[in-house]
């Protein structure tokens, strides 16, 4: 008796967990969904989304009809009648599943990922409407109440109207009320969660599935912070980390593998295969027509065939309506595992979004044409980064003959939405654009003021990238590639304590910076601000800070130091800036007659610099011999406090390996190199800005480095 009570209690608890887990999981999916993407989707996404829904329905339904009519003796009767439902169920698509798939493979904000997300929104809307109508018709046909179908439809319309015209304004009122401090009150969140429960109950009362209400309610929540982000923070970990695994395990227990007959299994496989080819064909036709490369088009078609936990929810509902049997459900689950698992491996192996940079001609400051426009991508994580970046841009010496084009990119963590966004803003002095949130407006106003004060020699383009930290570097690298920039400026993750922001994670920013250094299509500069940031300069009011007047370039050896020298030479063209270039050489270097290839490149760079700055009274070149790394560090420490900007290369080539052999173990921040790490250490007396330069290596060097990493 006790065992029975325990068993029934366990089953009751499991059913309750599934009920609430499914409810809040669908609500969370609705919160993250951005229905505006359906409107913003391009023609190709519309065509791909529509055809990837329509063609599989036609093909799989035709195959199901032929299979049942010509092989009715081969398949069991109960299974054969469910093949028509299988044709429809394998043809639907879920934007959430495709988003999660792309996120797991870190392809969410790649070029192909953006197309897949847009197309899946179109296909998902078609799938959702068709599933809703079919299930409603089936449920109404089996009801004993007259006019059940119209009663259900009218009741659903009434619920939708209440959600749109009562609940939605309340949501936006809450969002607007908490926009200033970005902290949503617990009472508001409790009200929203209770509304989710009520909407689920009303759905059941009117004869619809209990998940319809939470999904519709989630769609009207304002995406992003503060409200959407607050809901995600409250639910994401508990729902996706605990409840969803319980749901998946419980759903898997609905069938047993050894109860599946082989004839039924192969029948489902045949229909699923034609549904797969239907989605693939529906993707390939418009993709080929638009000129997409064959490999990318095939990968896109595979992505559109991914299925997941949301599809399982629909299949379970189909069991309750007796559209399919448990045996057919088991076949569907096994098919999903086989197809989605194979697609994951193929996409991961054959598609690399950074591969497009391989054939890209390297863009560096050193190799830029004289008197050509310098294109700089300035990345900002929070508004405290702005003063030092604008100060560096002002020091970059924009002229009529060599203007500067700045691409200002505000990097924002993806919260409260599932789809990454790359937003291009209209830039005007002191802009009040409604498409910007308050923080972005402050940041872009600072860059607009800088461009306004340098009209004719500085142009500005403003962007906001909203994406998860683990793939944020793809937005940076892709924008740098598309705009053909020569330099990407990224703020160092560990800022001065006076300006350390609590709204972002320093460890996450560091990972983004490391990924940018690995994959950037051009040179990269990590900017560290060790100066005291006054309250007047916070928020990007950079016009109140004094310009850079004393700059030091530290030169040893290697391409990174040559890039630092080239940037310093540009700054030194401004007569208002005092530039000092100091070249450190080992004592035995002057006695060494044999010159390596790298040493020749270093000498050529120094010769070109001295020739360019000959006669400049504001430029000083010094050569200093050092015995070892300790002597080098001591020399740098003696002069670091005398300069407002120090420019140094990240790595210093093979010629300097012996100098730093003893310091490699103590390098706290490898992304800064040995000297950069020393300059940002706590015992450093540097009080200005430090710029650590990395020059993108030529293609042959990249190939050698890749081979070495594989070994």
XYZ file of C-alpha atoms in Angstrom:
711
model
C 0.000 0.000 0.000
C 2.801 2.387 0.936
C 4.580 1.575 -2.324
C 1.452 2.412 -4.331
C 1.002 5.694 -2.481
C 4.649 6.564 -3.130
C 4.321 5.662 -6.813
C 1.151 7.707 -7.298
C 2.672 10.635 -5.395
C 5.801 10.511 -7.565
C 3.732 10.433 -10.735
C 1.642 13.358 -9.505
C 4.755 15.397 -8.687
C 6.261 14.547 -12.082
C 3.095 15.589 -13.906
C 2.976 18.844 -11.930
C 6.619 19.601 -12.777
C 5.915 18.902 -16.456
C 2.850 21.141 -16.382
C 4.527 24.151 -14.803
C 7.808 23.557 -16.609
C 6.131 23.469 -20.022
C 4.031 26.507 -19.177
C 6.911 28.760 -18.116
C 9.182 27.348 -20.815
C 6.705 28.421 -23.526
C 6.260 31.781 -21.795
C 10.031 32.285 -21.755
C 10.211 31.400 -25.456
C 7.558 34.030 -26.136
C 9.482 36.622 -24.108
C 12.645 36.015 -26.124
C 10.886 36.016 -29.478
C 11.112 39.180 -31.527
C 8.070 39.223 -33.798
C 9.361 42.404 -35.381
C 11.873 40.212 -37.205
C 9.058 38.903 -39.385
C 8.484 42.455 -40.677
C 12.224 43.157 -40.993
C 12.975 39.916 -42.841
C 14.181 40.422 -46.378
C 12.588 38.929 -49.459
C 14.919 35.951 -49.423
C 14.054 35.098 -45.797
C 10.338 35.346 -46.609
C 10.662 33.033 -49.601
C 12.901 30.546 -47.770
C 10.599 30.512 -44.741
C 7.429 30.018 -46.772
C 8.823 27.380 -49.151
C 10.542 25.461 -46.346
C 7.078 25.075 -44.799
C 4.985 24.488 -47.931
C 7.176 22.069 -49.925
C 7.710 19.532 -47.116
C 3.959 19.480 -46.414
C 3.233 18.731 -50.075
C 5.975 16.120 -50.550
C 5.514 14.282 -47.259
C 1.696 14.246 -47.594
C 1.978 12.821 -51.110
C 4.399 10.140 -49.907
C 2.113 9.312 -46.957
C -0.864 8.927 -49.309
C 1.061 6.678 -51.707
C 2.541 4.644 -48.870
C -0.811 4.001 -47.184
C -2.782 3.342 -50.372
C -0.298 0.990 -52.029
C 1.192 -0.725 -49.004
C -1.774 -0.925 -46.643
C -1.132 -4.634 -46.025
C 2.522 -4.041 -45.129
C 1.890 -1.465 -42.381
C -0.265 -2.000 -39.286
C -3.637 -0.270 -39.605
C -3.219 1.958 -36.540
C 0.204 3.116 -37.734
C -0.830 3.679 -41.352
C -3.655 6.034 -40.375
C -1.218 8.147 -38.392
C 1.125 8.631 -41.363
C -0.903 11.635 -42.541
C -0.356 13.315 -39.170
C 3.348 12.395 -39.357
C 3.582 14.239 -42.680
C 2.329 17.428 -41.071
C 4.274 17.088 -37.815
C 7.639 16.607 -39.562
C 7.029 19.666 -41.739
C 6.668 22.260 -38.966
C 9.571 24.436 -37.841
C 10.334 26.145 -34.559
C 12.300 29.433 -34.416
C 13.262 28.729 -30.806
C 14.774 25.341 -31.675
C 16.763 26.807 -34.567
C 17.913 29.714 -32.356
C 19.075 27.287 -29.665
C 20.830 25.125 -32.270
C 22.702 28.100 -33.739
C 23.541 29.389 -30.266
C 25.040 26.040 -29.229
C 27.228 26.016 -32.361
C 28.113 29.722 -31.884
C 26.640 30.639 -35.256
C 23.751 32.792 -34.068
C 25.127 36.116 -35.330
C 26.966 34.770 -38.362
C 25.746 35.817 -41.802
C 24.136 32.432 -42.396
C 22.736 32.353 -38.866
C 20.924 35.658 -39.330
C 19.285 34.393 -42.529
C 18.281 31.147 -40.806
C 16.764 33.009 -37.842
C 14.737 35.336 -40.092
C 13.546 32.466 -42.289
C 12.652 30.360 -39.244
C 10.459 33.190 -37.897
C 8.441 33.163 -41.137
C 8.300 29.362 -41.286
C 7.511 29.195 -37.563
C 4.542 31.567 -37.898
C 3.123 29.422 -40.713
C 3.722 26.281 -38.644
C 2.140 27.754 -35.505
C -1.007 28.860 -37.329
C -1.418 25.534 -39.123
C -0.888 23.489 -35.950
C -3.333 25.701 -34.046
C -6.055 25.331 -36.686
C -5.581 21.586 -37.202
C -5.543 20.740 -33.504
C -8.534 22.990 -32.861
C -10.528 21.355 -35.671
C -9.658 17.857 -34.442
C -10.494 18.679 -30.839
C -13.770 20.389 -31.827
C -14.841 17.470 -34.027
C -14.652 15.156 -31.043
C -16.494 17.468 -28.654
C -20.107 16.849 -27.696
C -21.006 20.544 -27.503
C -22.583 22.105 -30.602
C -20.593 24.771 -32.440
C -17.512 23.794 -30.444
C -15.086 24.967 -33.151
C -16.513 28.474 -33.402
C -16.795 28.738 -29.634
C -13.106 27.868 -29.297
C -12.060 30.313 -32.038
C -14.115 33.182 -30.623
C -12.882 32.508 -27.095
C -9.276 32.475 -28.306
C -9.842 35.762 -30.124
C -11.266 37.252 -26.935
C -8.190 36.117 -24.965
C -5.917 37.593 -27.637
C -7.753 40.921 -27.472
C -7.419 41.025 -23.675
C -3.708 40.248 -23.932
C -3.151 42.900 -26.632
C -5.245 45.729 -25.223
C -5.079 45.141 -21.462
C -2.001 43.109 -20.532
C 0.338 44.536 -23.189
C -0.151 48.204 -22.132
C 0.474 47.170 -18.522
C 3.720 45.455 -19.598
C 4.929 48.552 -21.426
C 3.929 50.756 -18.498
C 6.073 48.593 -16.203
C 8.919 48.706 -18.709
C 8.758 52.495 -18.974
C 8.434 52.963 -15.207
C 11.616 50.975 -14.515
C 13.646 52.203 -17.507
C 15.648 54.693 -15.430
C 17.055 52.446 -12.692
C 16.754 49.218 -14.770
C 15.543 47.284 -11.685
C 12.094 45.690 -11.957
C 10.184 45.425 -8.678
C 9.425 41.940 -7.405
C 5.725 42.811 -7.218
C 5.594 43.443 -10.962
C 7.249 40.100 -11.700
C 4.870 38.243 -9.375
C 1.923 39.869 -11.153
C 3.274 38.746 -14.540
C 3.859 35.156 -13.356
C 0.338 34.972 -11.924
C -0.970 36.252 -15.265
C 0.837 33.342 -16.953
C -0.997 30.867 -14.705
C -4.363 32.544 -15.382
C -3.803 32.558 -19.148
C -2.986 28.846 -19.064
C -6.158 28.111 -17.085
C -8.314 30.162 -19.465
C -6.862 28.268 -22.414
C -7.995 24.977 -20.938
C -11.429 26.383 -20.107
C -12.117 27.487 -23.695
C -11.006 24.113 -25.066
C -7.502 25.047 -26.198
C -4.138 23.692 -25.081
C -2.867 25.081 -21.795
C 0.384 26.265 -23.439
C -1.277 28.619 -25.939
C -1.994 31.350 -23.362
C 1.566 31.535 -21.920
C 3.070 31.619 -25.422
C 0.796 34.478 -26.540
C 1.433 36.323 -23.278
C 5.181 36.022 -23.715
C 4.992 37.546 -27.188
C 3.660 40.876 -25.849
C 6.431 41.337 -23.254
C 8.760 44.177 -24.363
C 11.966 42.440 -25.516
C 15.288 43.256 -23.945
C 15.967 45.109 -20.692
C 14.604 45.996 -18.276
C 11.454 43.841 -18.184
C 12.384 41.115 -20.676
C 15.857 40.784 -19.152
C 14.427 40.637 -15.601
C 12.017 37.833 -16.561
C 14.827 35.935 -18.267
C 17.092 36.308 -15.229
C 14.361 34.946 -12.959
C 13.321 32.003 -15.120
C 16.212 31.031 -17.425
C 18.381 29.092 -15.007
C 15.566 27.280 -13.205
C 13.429 26.522 -16.264
C 16.087 25.530 -18.810
C 18.503 24.058 -16.284
C 16.076 22.004 -14.154
C 12.538 21.848 -15.530
C 13.281 21.322 -19.239
C 15.554 18.284 -18.637
C 12.796 16.786 -16.472
C 10.283 17.411 -19.263
C 12.515 15.787 -21.894
C 13.185 12.738 -19.724
C 9.499 12.371 -18.874
C 8.512 12.693 -22.538
C 11.069 10.051 -23.487
C 9.435 7.626 -21.046
C 6.174 7.772 -23.033
C 7.426 5.050 -25.402
C 9.686 2.017 -25.276
C 12.061 1.244 -28.125
C 11.448 -2.518 -28.231
C 7.696 -1.897 -28.782
C 8.394 -0.175 -32.127
C 7.792 -2.412 -35.160
C 10.367 -2.165 -37.959
C 7.700 -1.681 -40.627
C 6.317 1.313 -38.737
C 9.778 2.730 -38.141
C 10.764 2.582 -41.832
C 7.428 4.097 -42.847
C 8.057 7.084 -40.572
C 11.638 7.310 -41.849
C 10.423 7.457 -45.452
C 7.952 10.263 -44.758
C 10.487 12.154 -42.628
C 13.089 11.830 -45.377
C 10.806 13.443 -47.958
C 9.904 16.160 -45.457
C 13.651 16.713 -45.004
C 14.186 17.010 -48.757
C 11.187 19.331 -48.989
C 12.731 21.779 -46.496
C 16.104 21.410 -48.184
C 14.631 22.087 -51.613
C 12.552 24.990 -50.294
C 15.794 26.554 -49.059
C 18.039 25.764 -52.019
C 15.790 27.211 -54.738
C 15.703 30.839 -53.437
C 19.281 30.565 -52.114
C 20.683 29.581 -55.507
C 18.536 32.210 -57.207
C 19.977 34.933 -54.956
C 23.548 33.842 -55.708
C 24.389 32.266 -52.358
C 27.383 29.864 -52.526
C 26.371 26.211 -52.892
C 27.936 25.096 -49.611
C 26.262 27.884 -47.615
C 22.896 27.143 -49.257
C 23.112 23.460 -48.327
C 24.128 24.297 -44.753
C 21.165 26.698 -44.514
C 18.837 23.942 -45.734
C 20.191 21.569 -43.098
C 19.699 24.151 -40.346
C 16.034 24.592 -41.343
C 15.525 20.837 -40.689
C 16.522 20.972 -37.018
C 13.926 19.802 -34.475
C 13.865 19.920 -30.685
C 11.935 20.130 -27.450
C 9.162 22.357 -28.807
C 8.376 19.792 -31.490
C 8.124 17.149 -28.762
C 5.442 19.239 -27.036
C 3.357 19.243 -30.237
C 3.833 15.488 -30.675
C 2.670 14.810 -27.113
C -0.448 16.909 -27.765
C -1.051 14.836 -30.909
C -0.986 11.672 -28.796
C -3.663 13.056 -26.464
C -5.851 13.832 -29.495
C -5.199 10.321 -30.864
C -3.677 11.652 -34.070
C -0.636 9.432 -33.554
C 0.066 6.414 -31.388
C 2.826 6.051 -28.821
C 4.649 3.858 -31.309
C 4.617 6.610 -33.938
C 5.676 9.109 -31.293
C 8.666 6.916 -30.484
C 9.577 6.767 -34.177
C 9.403 10.571 -34.372
C 11.695 10.988 -31.346
C 14.263 8.547 -32.754
C 14.105 10.263 -36.147
C 14.655 13.638 -34.515
C 17.710 12.331 -32.651
C 19.202 10.835 -35.837
C 18.545 13.798 -38.121
C 19.401 16.607 -35.694
C 22.501 14.799 -34.437
C 23.795 14.286 -37.987
C 23.004 17.894 -38.939
C 24.916 19.182 -35.884
C 28.044 17.273 -36.897
C 27.847 18.326 -40.558
C 27.262 22.022 -39.822
C 29.990 22.129 -37.179
C 32.496 20.465 -39.502
C 31.768 22.244 -42.781
C 30.766 25.787 -41.811
C 33.167 28.271 -40.250
C 31.980 31.902 -40.353
C 35.549 33.191 -40.008
C 36.660 31.361 -43.162
C 35.628 34.364 -45.266
C 38.531 36.294 -43.718
C 41.068 33.800 -45.121
C 41.163 35.328 -48.597
C 40.922 38.856 -47.241
C 43.900 41.073 -48.015
C 45.343 42.124 -44.705
C 44.449 45.624 -43.566
C 46.991 47.305 -41.324
C 48.119 50.841 -40.588
C 51.671 50.033 -41.667
C 50.611 48.783 -45.089
C 47.955 51.436 -45.756
C 48.527 53.795 -48.653
C 49.994 57.215 -47.760
C 47.406 59.976 -47.454
C 44.562 57.438 -47.596
C 41.480 57.368 -45.388
C 42.068 55.541 -42.114
C 39.097 53.393 -41.109
C 38.832 52.603 -37.404
C 36.274 50.387 -35.659
C 35.909 51.662 -32.080
C 34.227 49.160 -29.753
C 32.529 50.289 -26.535
C 31.251 48.001 -23.770
C 29.937 50.759 -21.495
C 29.938 54.538 -21.438
C 33.042 54.768 -19.220
C 35.110 53.471 -22.144
C 34.271 56.482 -24.288
C 36.577 59.289 -22.976
C 39.810 57.359 -23.534
C 38.711 56.118 -26.975
C 37.704 59.598 -28.150
C 40.976 60.981 -26.789
C 42.885 58.373 -28.818
C 40.874 59.219 -31.935
C 41.627 62.913 -31.451
C 45.318 62.065 -31.231
C 45.143 60.041 -34.454
C 45.658 63.213 -36.489
C 42.809 63.371 -38.969
C 43.701 65.695 -41.877
C 42.251 66.718 -45.213
C 44.726 64.458 -47.010
C 44.303 61.536 -44.599
C 40.824 61.679 -43.032
C 39.483 59.231 -40.475
C 36.300 57.205 -40.801
C 35.117 55.978 -37.405
C 32.712 53.076 -36.966
C 31.463 53.334 -33.381
C 30.096 50.008 -32.137
C 28.278 49.678 -28.821
C 28.490 46.045 -27.676
C 25.511 44.976 -25.553
C 24.890 41.599 -23.941
C 21.849 39.789 -25.317
C 19.178 39.745 -22.594
C 15.441 39.233 -22.748
C 15.462 38.247 -26.428
C 16.615 35.232 -28.421
C 17.799 36.896 -31.613
C 21.012 38.949 -31.909
C 20.698 42.350 -33.555
C 23.107 44.604 -35.411
C 21.512 48.051 -35.544
C 22.782 50.911 -37.709
C 21.955 54.333 -36.227
C 21.526 57.693 -37.861
C 24.253 59.928 -36.484
C 23.660 63.602 -35.779
C 25.228 65.960 -33.227
C 23.418 65.571 -29.908
C 21.045 63.065 -31.467
C 17.854 62.126 -29.726
C 17.002 59.147 -31.925
C 14.202 57.015 -30.575
C 15.914 53.845 -31.783
C 18.617 54.211 -29.136
C 18.376 53.319 -25.488
C 19.680 55.933 -23.019
C 23.147 54.403 -22.614
C 23.670 54.050 -26.358
C 22.483 57.636 -26.865
C 25.077 58.946 -24.405
C 27.826 56.948 -26.113
C 26.887 57.976 -29.630
C 26.471 61.622 -28.624
C 30.124 61.671 -27.580
C 31.287 60.274 -30.910
C 28.938 62.666 -32.732
C 30.478 65.625 -30.900
C 33.960 64.425 -31.860
C 32.920 64.148 -35.522
C 31.115 67.499 -35.368
C 34.222 69.280 -34.034
C 36.258 67.740 -36.850
C 33.861 68.281 -39.745
C 35.380 67.599 -43.138
C 38.151 65.344 -41.833
C 36.219 62.846 -39.670
C 33.156 60.818 -40.683
C 31.125 58.708 -38.280
C 28.908 55.632 -38.549
C 27.209 54.336 -35.393
C 26.125 50.775 -34.640
C 24.804 48.695 -31.763
C 25.461 44.951 -31.615
C 23.246 42.967 -29.231
C 24.494 39.398 -28.887
C 25.709 36.852 -26.299
C 29.249 37.347 -25.061
C 30.437 33.995 -26.408
C 29.772 35.044 -30.028
C 30.054 38.821 -29.702
C 33.439 38.784 -31.444
C 31.733 37.659 -34.663
C 29.844 40.970 -34.838
C 33.087 42.901 -34.368
C 35.081 40.888 -36.907
C 32.243 40.823 -39.435
C 31.740 44.601 -39.250
C 35.488 45.161 -39.538
C 35.553 42.884 -42.571
C 32.540 44.484 -44.276
C 33.773 48.051 -43.680
C 37.413 47.179 -44.543
C 38.813 48.793 -41.412
C 42.544 48.937 -40.731
C 42.276 49.024 -36.942
C 39.872 47.699 -34.322
C 40.077 49.408 -30.921
C 38.809 47.365 -27.968
C 38.804 48.501 -24.319
C 40.716 46.399 -21.811
C 38.418 44.393 -19.555
C 40.074 45.440 -16.286
C 39.478 49.181 -16.005
C 40.463 51.710 -13.358
C 38.499 51.105 -10.111
C 36.972 54.575 -10.328
C 35.160 53.715 -13.554
C 34.587 50.004 -13.114
C 31.041 49.280 -14.215
C 28.893 46.814 -12.313
C 26.599 46.248 -15.284
C 29.040 44.096 -17.272
C 31.206 41.082 -16.532
C 34.941 41.749 -16.821
C 35.715 38.061 -17.387
C 33.165 37.897 -20.221
C 34.638 41.021 -21.831
C 38.095 39.487 -21.590
C 36.912 36.409 -23.491
C 35.430 38.648 -26.182
C 38.740 40.507 -26.504
C 40.699 37.262 -26.747
C 38.400 36.002 -29.514
C 38.761 39.279 -31.421
C 42.545 38.996 -31.244
C 42.342 35.487 -32.698
C 39.944 36.177 -35.563
C 40.163 39.876 -36.444
C 40.575 40.629 -40.174
C 42.797 43.638 -39.436
C 45.050 45.105 -36.764
C 43.742 45.291 -33.201
C 44.559 47.750 -30.436
C 43.706 47.046 -26.787
C 43.231 50.369 -25.005
C 43.861 50.604 -21.262
C 42.940 53.773 -19.368
C 44.966 54.138 -16.175
C 44.166 57.797 -15.705
C 41.770 59.291 -13.207
C 38.352 59.630 -14.793
C 36.616 62.720 -13.453
C 32.823 62.723 -13.101
C 32.615 65.358 -15.829
C 34.179 62.967 -18.315
C 31.890 60.092 -17.509
C 29.113 59.549 -19.976
C 31.372 60.416 -22.844
C 31.760 64.194 -22.318
C 35.221 63.916 -23.806
C 35.377 67.531 -24.966
C 36.105 68.543 -21.354
C 39.314 66.479 -21.194
C 42.695 67.751 -22.357
C 44.135 66.351 -25.596
C 47.123 64.017 -25.683
C 50.404 65.937 -25.926
C 53.132 63.409 -24.970
C 53.264 60.022 -26.692
C 55.802 57.213 -26.299
C 56.296 54.328 -28.737
C 58.289 51.348 -27.429
C 59.969 49.396 -30.241
C 61.827 46.091 -29.982
C 61.140 43.774 -32.899
C 58.388 42.037 -34.834
C 55.244 42.974 -36.809
C 53.283 44.170 -33.761
C 55.999 46.679 -32.870
C 56.176 47.804 -36.504
C 52.413 48.425 -36.411
C 52.808 50.435 -33.184
C 55.535 52.459 -34.887
C 53.339 53.138 -37.918
C 50.491 54.378 -35.708
C 52.915 56.503 -33.717
C 54.268 58.023 -36.937
C 50.762 59.095 -37.872
C 50.270 60.709 -34.456
C 53.671 62.401 -34.756
C 52.570 64.241 -37.900
C 50.625 66.539 -35.572
C 53.041 69.296 -34.483
C 51.074 69.739 -31.240
C 52.063 66.250 -30.069
C 55.517 65.434 -28.721
C 56.368 61.925 -29.925
C 59.213 59.850 -28.525
C 60.200 56.565 -30.150
C 62.653 54.455 -28.225
C 64.183 51.338 -29.748
C 65.568 48.837 -27.267
C 68.321 46.575 -28.560
C 70.332 43.907 -26.849
C 73.956 44.810 -26.269
C 75.227 42.159 -28.665
C 72.817 43.253 -31.452
C 75.062 46.159 -32.459
C 78.014 43.808 -32.819
C 76.011 41.242 -34.774
C 76.724 41.488 -38.504
C 74.298 38.806 -39.762
C 70.802 40.158 -40.219
C 67.753 37.912 -40.153
C 64.704 38.562 -42.315
C 62.769 39.970 -39.344
C 65.629 42.225 -38.311
C 65.814 43.579 -41.851
C 62.085 44.362 -41.743
C 62.587 46.141 -38.407
C 65.467 48.207 -39.774
C 63.459 49.108 -42.871
C 60.532 50.247 -40.714
C 62.813 52.385 -38.541
C 64.495 53.870 -41.626
C 61.110 54.718 -43.177
C 59.982 56.332 -39.918
C 63.136 58.443 -39.557
C 62.913 59.515 -43.161
C 59.247 60.468 -42.739
C 59.872 62.510 -39.575
C 63.188 64.050 -40.577
C 63.253 67.666 -39.473
C 60.251 67.286 -37.142
C 61.081 69.117 -33.920
C 58.265 67.384 -32.064
C 59.625 63.878 -32.802
C 62.525 62.285 -30.942
C 64.125 58.928 -31.805
C 66.293 57.118 -29.245
C 68.215 53.849 -29.384
C 69.103 52.216 -26.085
C 71.090 49.063 -25.492
C 69.943 46.748 -22.688
C 71.634 43.704 -21.219
C 68.559 41.631 -20.392
C 64.861 41.756 -19.621
C 65.381 43.232 -16.154
C 67.389 46.094 -17.605
C 64.638 46.659 -20.217
C 61.834 46.756 -17.641
C 63.805 49.126 -15.430
C 64.350 51.529 -18.328
C 60.647 51.542 -19.175
C 59.615 52.122 -15.551
C 61.830 55.195 -15.370
C 59.963 56.935 -18.198
C 56.413 55.516 -18.110
C 54.991 58.276 -15.915
C 56.209 61.046 -18.241
C 53.802 60.217 -21.082
C 50.036 60.445 -21.522
C 49.900 57.702 -24.147
C 52.198 54.696 -24.461
C 51.993 52.559 -27.614
C 53.599 49.112 -27.603
C 53.338 45.917 -29.634
C 51.770 42.822 -28.145
C 54.442 40.333 -29.264
C 58.022 41.251 -30.037
C 59.194 38.663 -32.534
C 61.864 35.997 -32.429
C 64.642 38.557 -31.922
C 63.377 39.420 -28.426
C 62.620 35.953 -27.062
C 65.790 35.852 -24.942
C 64.912 39.157 -23.296
C 61.607 37.886 -21.929
C 62.429 34.253 -21.170
C 62.348 34.899 -17.418
C 59.068 36.873 -17.491
C 56.763 34.511 -19.373
C 55.689 32.738 -16.162
C 54.600 36.004 -14.526
C 52.441 37.230 -17.388
C 48.998 37.808 -15.827
C 47.319 39.046 -19.023
C 48.807 37.237 -22.050
C 46.635 39.274 -24.413
C 48.754 42.329 -23.550
C 52.160 40.759 -24.034
C 55.044 41.089 -21.571
C 55.503 44.865 -21.695
C 51.790 45.644 -21.843
C 51.183 43.392 -18.850
C 53.936 45.170 -16.933
C 52.486 48.603 -17.731
C 49.029 47.707 -16.367
C 50.323 45.987 -13.230
C 49.507 47.466 -9.846
C 53.097 48.596 -9.207
C 53.310 50.486 -12.516
C 53.445 54.275 -12.264
C 51.882 54.840 -15.680
C 48.952 57.233 -15.287
C 47.769 57.772 -18.839
C 46.525 55.490 -21.591
C 48.280 52.410 -22.929
C 47.618 51.032 -26.409
C 48.756 47.460 -27.101
C 48.908 46.812 -30.858
C 48.571 43.534 -32.722
C 49.153 43.508 -36.467
C 47.216 40.958 -38.456
C 49.821 38.552 -39.874
C 49.971 37.848 -43.620
C 48.245 34.728 -44.916
C 51.379 32.607 -45.067
C 52.177 33.369 -41.414
C 48.580 32.527 -40.408
C 48.920 29.183 -42.174
C 52.175 28.399 -40.342
C 50.646 29.366 -36.978
C 47.623 27.144 -37.657
C 49.873 24.182 -38.496
C 51.867 24.726 -35.304
C 48.681 24.861 -33.213
C 47.519 21.547 -34.709
C 50.804 19.925 -33.770
